[in-house]
Coordinates of C-alpha atoms and ligand atoms in Angstrom, one line a residue:
M186 CA -100.7 108.7 -19.9
A187 CA -99.7 108.8 -23.9
T188 CA -96.3 108.0 -25.3
V189 CA -95.5 109.7 -28.2
Q190 CA -93.5 107.5 -30.3
R191 CA -91.4 109.0 -33.3
A192 CA -90.6 107.7 -36.3
D193 CA -87.1 107.8 -35.0
G194 CA -87.7 105.7 -31.9
A195 CA -87.2 108.3 -29.9
S196 CA -90.6 109.0 -27.6
T197 CA -91.3 110.8 -24.6
S198 CA -93.9 110.4 -21.6
A199 CA -94.8 112.4 -18.8
S200 CA -92.0 109.6 -16.4
F201 CA -89.4 108.4 -18.7
T202 CA -87.8 109.4 -22.1
T203 CA -86.6 106.8 -24.6
R204 CA -83.6 107.2 -26.9
P205 CA -83.0 104.6 -29.9
L206 CA -80.4 102.0 -29.7
H207 CA -80.3 101.0 -33.2
P208 CA -82.5 102.1 -36.1
S209 CA -85.0 99.4 -35.5
L210 CA -84.0 97.9 -32.5
G211 CA -84.3 98.7 -28.6
A212 CA -84.9 101.6 -26.4
E213 CA -83.2 102.8 -23.4
V214 CA -85.4 104.1 -21.4
I215 CA -84.0 107.0 -19.0
G216 CA -84.8 108.5 -15.7
L217 CA -87.3 105.1 -14.5
D218 CA -86.3 103.2 -11.5
V219 CA -87.0 99.8 -11.7
S220 CA -86.6 98.7 -8.3
Q221 CA -89.7 100.4 -7.3
P222 CA -93.2 99.6 -8.3
L223 CA -94.7 101.1 -11.2
A224 CA -97.7 103.1 -12.4
P225 CA -99.7 101.5 -14.4
S226 CA -100.1 104.7 -16.4
T227 CA -96.1 104.2 -16.8
L228 CA -96.0 100.3 -17.1
A229 CA -98.5 101.0 -20.4
A230 CA -96.3 103.4 -21.7
L231 CA -92.9 101.4 -21.2
K232 CA -95.0 98.5 -22.8
D233 CA -95.8 100.9 -26.0
V234 CA -92.1 101.4 -26.5
W235 CA -91.3 97.9 -26.1
R236 CA -93.6 96.5 -28.7
A237 CA -92.0 99.0 -31.2
R238 CA -88.4 98.2 -30.6
H239 CA -88.3 94.7 -29.3
I240 CA -85.4 95.9 -26.5
L241 CA -85.1 98.2 -23.3
L242 CA -82.3 99.0 -21.8
F243 CA -82.4 100.9 -18.3
R244 CA -78.8 102.2 -17.2
G245 CA -77.6 102.6 -14.1
Q246 CA -80.6 100.4 -11.8
T247 CA -79.6 98.6 -8.4
L248 CA -81.4 95.3 -8.0
S249 CA -81.5 92.6 -5.3
D250 CA -83.2 89.3 -7.0
A251 CA -86.5 90.4 -5.7
Q252 CA -86.4 93.6 -6.8
Q253 CA -85.7 92.1 -10.7
I254 CA -87.6 89.2 -10.1
A255 CA -90.6 91.5 -9.2
F256 CA -90.7 93.7 -12.0
S257 CA -90.2 90.6 -14.4
K258 CA -93.6 90.0 -13.0
N259 CA -95.1 93.0 -14.5
F260 CA -94.8 91.7 -17.7
G261 CA -96.1 88.0 -17.0
T262 CA -95.7 84.7 -15.1
L263 CA -92.0 83.6 -15.0
D264 CA -90.4 80.5 -16.1
V265 CA -87.9 78.3 -14.3
H266 CA -85.2 76.9 -15.4
I267 CA -84.4 73.2 -16.0
E268 CA -81.0 73.1 -14.7
D269 CA -80.8 73.5 -11.4
D270 CA -76.8 74.0 -11.1
K271 CA -77.7 77.0 -12.9
T272 CA -80.2 78.7 -11.2
S273 CA -79.9 80.5 -7.9
T274 CA -79.4 78.8 -4.9
R275 CA -81.7 81.4 -3.4
Q276 CA -84.2 82.2 -6.2
R277 CA -85.2 79.5 -8.6
E278 CA -86.9 82.4 -11.1
I279 CA -82.8 83.9 -11.5
L280 CA -80.5 82.4 -13.9
R281 CA -76.6 82.9 -13.1
V282 CA -75.3 83.7 -16.2
A283 CA -71.9 83.9 -14.9
N284 CA -68.9 82.8 -14.6
V285 CA -69.3 83.3 -10.6
D286 CA -71.0 81.1 -8.1
D287 CA -74.0 81.7 -6.0
E288 CA -71.3 82.3 -3.5
G289 CA -69.4 85.3 -5.3
N290 CA -66.5 82.4 -6.5
T291 CA -64.9 83.1 -9.7
M292 CA -65.4 79.2 -11.8
D293 CA -62.3 77.7 -13.3
P294 CA -63.0 78.5 -17.2
S295 CA -63.5 74.6 -17.4
D296 CA -66.0 74.6 -15.0
P297 CA -69.1 73.3 -16.9
R298 CA -71.6 75.8 -15.3
Y299 CA -69.8 78.7 -17.0
R300 CA -68.7 76.6 -20.4
Y301 CA -72.6 76.0 -21.0
Y302 CA -73.0 79.2 -21.7
S303 CA -69.9 79.8 -22.8
I304 CA -70.9 77.4 -26.1
L305 CA -74.9 77.4 -26.2
T306 CA -75.1 81.4 -25.7
S307 CA -72.5 82.5 -28.1
V308 CA -74.4 81.1 -31.2
W309 CA -77.4 83.1 -32.8
H310 CA -80.4 81.7 -30.8
T311 CA -84.0 82.8 -28.8
D312 CA -84.1 81.8 -25.4
G313 CA -86.7 79.2 -24.7
S314 CA -87.9 77.9 -28.0
Y315 CA -87.2 74.4 -26.7
R316 CA -90.5 74.9 -24.6
V317 CA -94.1 74.1 -26.1
V318 CA -95.1 77.3 -24.8
P319 CA -92.0 79.4 -25.3
S320 CA -90.2 82.2 -23.4
F321 CA -91.9 85.8 -24.4
A322 CA -89.1 88.0 -23.0
S323 CA -85.6 87.6 -21.0
N324 CA -84.6 89.8 -18.7
L325 CA -80.9 90.7 -17.9
Y326 CA -79.0 92.1 -14.8
A327 CA -75.4 92.8 -15.4
L328 CA -73.7 93.2 -11.4
E329 CA -69.9 92.2 -12.9
V330 CA -69.0 92.7 -16.8
P331 CA -65.5 91.9 -18.6
A332 CA -63.6 94.9 -19.4
E333 CA -63.6 93.8 -23.1
G334 CA -66.0 91.2 -24.9
G335 CA -69.0 90.0 -23.5
N336 CA -71.0 91.9 -25.6
T337 CA -74.9 90.7 -26.4
C338 CA -75.4 90.9 -30.1
F339 CA -79.5 90.9 -30.9
A340 CA -80.6 90.6 -34.5
D341 CA -84.1 92.2 -35.2
C342 CA -86.0 89.1 -37.0
V343 CA -89.0 91.0 -38.2
A344 CA -86.7 93.3 -40.2
A345 CA -85.2 90.5 -41.7
Y346 CA -87.7 88.4 -42.6
T347 CA -89.6 91.5 -43.9
A348 CA -86.6 91.8 -46.3
L349 CA -85.8 88.2 -47.6
P350 CA -85.9 87.7 -51.0
A351 CA -89.3 86.6 -52.2
A352 CA -87.9 83.2 -53.3
T353 CA -86.9 82.3 -50.0
K354 CA -90.0 83.3 -48.3
A355 CA -91.5 80.6 -50.6
R356 CA -89.4 78.2 -49.2
I357 CA -89.6 78.9 -45.5
A358 CA -93.7 79.2 -45.8
G359 CA -95.4 76.8 -43.9
K360 CA -92.3 74.9 -43.1
H361 CA -91.5 74.0 -39.2
M362 CA -88.4 73.2 -37.0
V363 CA -87.7 71.1 -34.1
H364 CA -86.1 72.7 -31.3
S365 CA -85.0 70.2 -28.4
Y366 CA -83.0 70.9 -25.5
A367 CA -81.6 67.1 -25.8
N368 CA -79.8 69.3 -28.6
T369 CA -77.9 71.3 -26.1
R370 CA -76.1 68.3 -25.4
Y371 CA -75.4 67.9 -29.4
F372 CA -73.7 71.1 -29.7
A373 CA -72.1 70.9 -26.3
R374 CA -71.2 67.5 -26.2
E375 CA -68.7 68.0 -23.5
L376 CA -71.4 68.6 -20.5
P377 CA -73.0 66.4 -18.7
P378 CA -75.8 64.7 -20.1
L379 CA -79.4 65.5 -19.2
S380 CA -81.1 63.3 -16.4
P381 CA -84.3 60.8 -17.7
D382 CA -85.9 63.7 -15.0
Q383 CA -85.2 66.9 -17.5
L384 CA -85.3 65.2 -20.6
A385 CA -89.0 63.9 -20.2
A386 CA -89.7 67.3 -18.3
L387 CA -88.9 68.9 -21.8
P388 CA -89.9 66.8 -24.8
P389 CA -89.2 68.0 -27.9
A390 CA -91.0 70.9 -29.5
T391 CA -92.1 72.1 -33.2
H392 CA -92.4 75.5 -33.9
P393 CA -93.1 77.5 -37.1
I394 CA -89.6 78.7 -39.3
V395 CA -92.1 82.1 -39.4
R396 CA -94.1 83.4 -36.8
T397 CA -97.2 85.1 -37.4
H398 CA -97.5 87.7 -33.7
A399 CA -100.5 88.9 -33.2
D400 CA -100.6 92.2 -34.6
G401 CA -99.6 90.5 -38.2
R402 CA -95.8 91.1 -38.6
K403 CA -93.9 88.4 -39.7
S404 CA -90.5 86.9 -37.9
L405 CA -87.9 84.3 -38.4
Y406 CA -88.4 81.8 -35.4
I407 CA -85.5 80.0 -35.3
S408 CA -82.8 78.6 -33.3
A409 CA -78.8 77.4 -33.7
N410 CA -78.3 76.3 -30.0
V411 CA -81.6 73.9 -29.8
A412 CA -83.5 73.5 -33.1
R413 CA -81.1 71.7 -36.3
N414 CA -84.3 69.4 -37.7
V415 CA -86.6 71.3 -40.4
G416 CA -89.7 68.9 -40.8
G417 CA -89.9 67.0 -44.4
M418 CA -86.1 67.8 -45.1
P419 CA -82.8 65.4 -44.7
V420 CA -81.2 66.4 -41.7
E421 CA -78.5 68.1 -43.7
E422 CA -80.5 69.8 -45.5
G423 CA -82.1 71.3 -43.1
E424 CA -78.7 72.5 -41.1
A425 CA -78.2 74.2 -44.5
L426 CA -81.6 76.2 -44.5
L427 CA -81.1 77.1 -41.3
R428 CA -77.0 79.0 -41.8
E429 CA -78.6 80.2 -44.5
L430 CA -80.7 81.8 -43.0
L431 CA -78.6 83.4 -39.9
A432 CA -76.8 84.3 -42.5
F433 CA -79.1 86.8 -43.7
V434 CA -80.5 87.8 -40.1
E435 CA -76.7 88.5 -39.0
Q436 CA -76.2 91.3 -41.5
P437 CA -75.3 94.5 -39.4
Q438 CA -78.6 96.2 -40.6
F439 CA -80.4 93.6 -38.3
V440 CA -77.8 93.8 -35.8
Y441 CA -77.5 96.2 -32.2
C442 CA -74.4 94.6 -30.0
H443 CA -74.9 95.7 -26.4
Q444 CA -72.0 97.0 -24.4
W445 CA -73.0 96.0 -21.1
K446 CA -71.7 98.6 -17.8
V447 CA -72.6 97.8 -14.3
G448 CA -76.4 98.5 -13.6
D449 CA -77.8 97.6 -16.9
L450 CA -80.6 95.7 -17.6
L451 CA -81.7 94.8 -20.4
M452 CA -85.4 93.5 -21.3
W453 CA -86.1 91.8 -24.5
D454 CA -88.6 90.0 -26.9
N455 CA -87.7 86.7 -27.5
R456 CA -90.1 86.2 -30.3
G457 CA -88.8 88.4 -32.7
T458 CA -85.5 88.5 -31.9
L459 CA -82.2 86.3 -31.9
H460 CA -79.1 87.2 -29.3
R461 CA -76.1 85.4 -28.9
V462 CA -72.6 86.6 -26.8
T463 CA -69.5 87.5 -28.0
P464 CA -66.3 86.5 -27.3
W465 CA -64.3 87.5 -23.6
D466 CA -62.0 86.0 -21.8
A467 CA -62.7 83.8 -18.5
G468 CA -59.6 83.1 -17.2
K469 CA -58.9 87.1 -16.7
Y470 CA -62.6 88.5 -16.1
R471 CA -65.5 87.8 -14.1
R472 CA -69.4 88.4 -16.0
H473 CA -72.3 88.2 -14.0
L474 CA -75.4 88.5 -14.8
R475 CA -78.7 87.4 -13.8
R476 CA -82.0 86.7 -15.8
T477 CA -85.1 86.1 -15.2
E478 CA -87.2 84.3 -18.2
I479 CA -91.4 85.5 -18.7
K480 CA -93.7 83.3 -19.7
G481 CA -95.2 84.0 -23.4
T482 CA -98.4 81.8 -25.2
E483 CA -98.4 78.8 -27.4
I484 CA -97.0 79.1 -30.9
P485 CA -100.3 78.4 -33.3
V486 CA -99.0 75.7 -35.8
Ligands
OGA750 C1 -79.3 84.7 -22.4 C2 -78.1 84.8 -22.9 C3 -76.4 86.2 -23.7 C4 -75.6 86.6 -22.9 O1 -78.9 84.8 -20.8 O2 -80.3 84.0 -22.5 O3 -78.1 84.2 -24.2 O4 -74.4 87.6 -23.1 N1 -77.3 85.8 -22.8 O5 -74.9 86.6 -21.3
MN751 MN1 -80.4 83.2 -23.9

């Protein structure tokens, strides 16, 4: 079934319609219940829209953990998060992105299981870049959302790379960053340390700053929650380069900020986007999202 992709990002197909969320990023998919198995033609059409728009939004969904997992598996195999106090006690593929525990209790704002997100997801990052084979996509479903704040902002790193000054492109060509899960404890020093087993399971990964995708597009591949070091540069110089690139990427023309509603399912491509959460008051509100992470492929160095 052919999907008609229009220049403005809208598209039509027999089984759903779409609406752009931002000039270059995101499409709302209207008319699909993703709790049910999807026809191969529908799935193929969804993948086409996703490839062009990086982020898909499905509103008004009612999903059990098992249904979210089943939907996610249409796009690849799932990764399991290394910190099991953050994953669901019932389904290890589900990461609880929340100040709510599995029994529905609200966590104290100082609870390290919540502070982890508060510190590490509030800076620009891409999920799973600390893996040697980094994550392809994430799939985040909203069960409870705060009345204010707690938006998730996305930056289009393909558009940002394309728009970089030629001199900057030349400066970063062939450069690599070290993405290390151990750095989560550098950026969030208050968190309990990782165990030797966790550290051994996730040795530092080195990825090119400029990622070339299968279709030839290039994007910036950087992170502020696990990456500090640029190969061949003193640490401070690498940190300055990272700050400079992030300041470029976060310009409004490259950014879409999603204001959550209960029942939203947002699926994003981690290879060509960065994301972060905006501040919200965890002393006043509950925020409960559930995430799956889809495995990617190794990045050629
Ligand atoms: C994530 C993440 C942001 C948010 O789940 O990977 O970065 O808005 N979440 O909770
Ligand atoms: Mn994230």
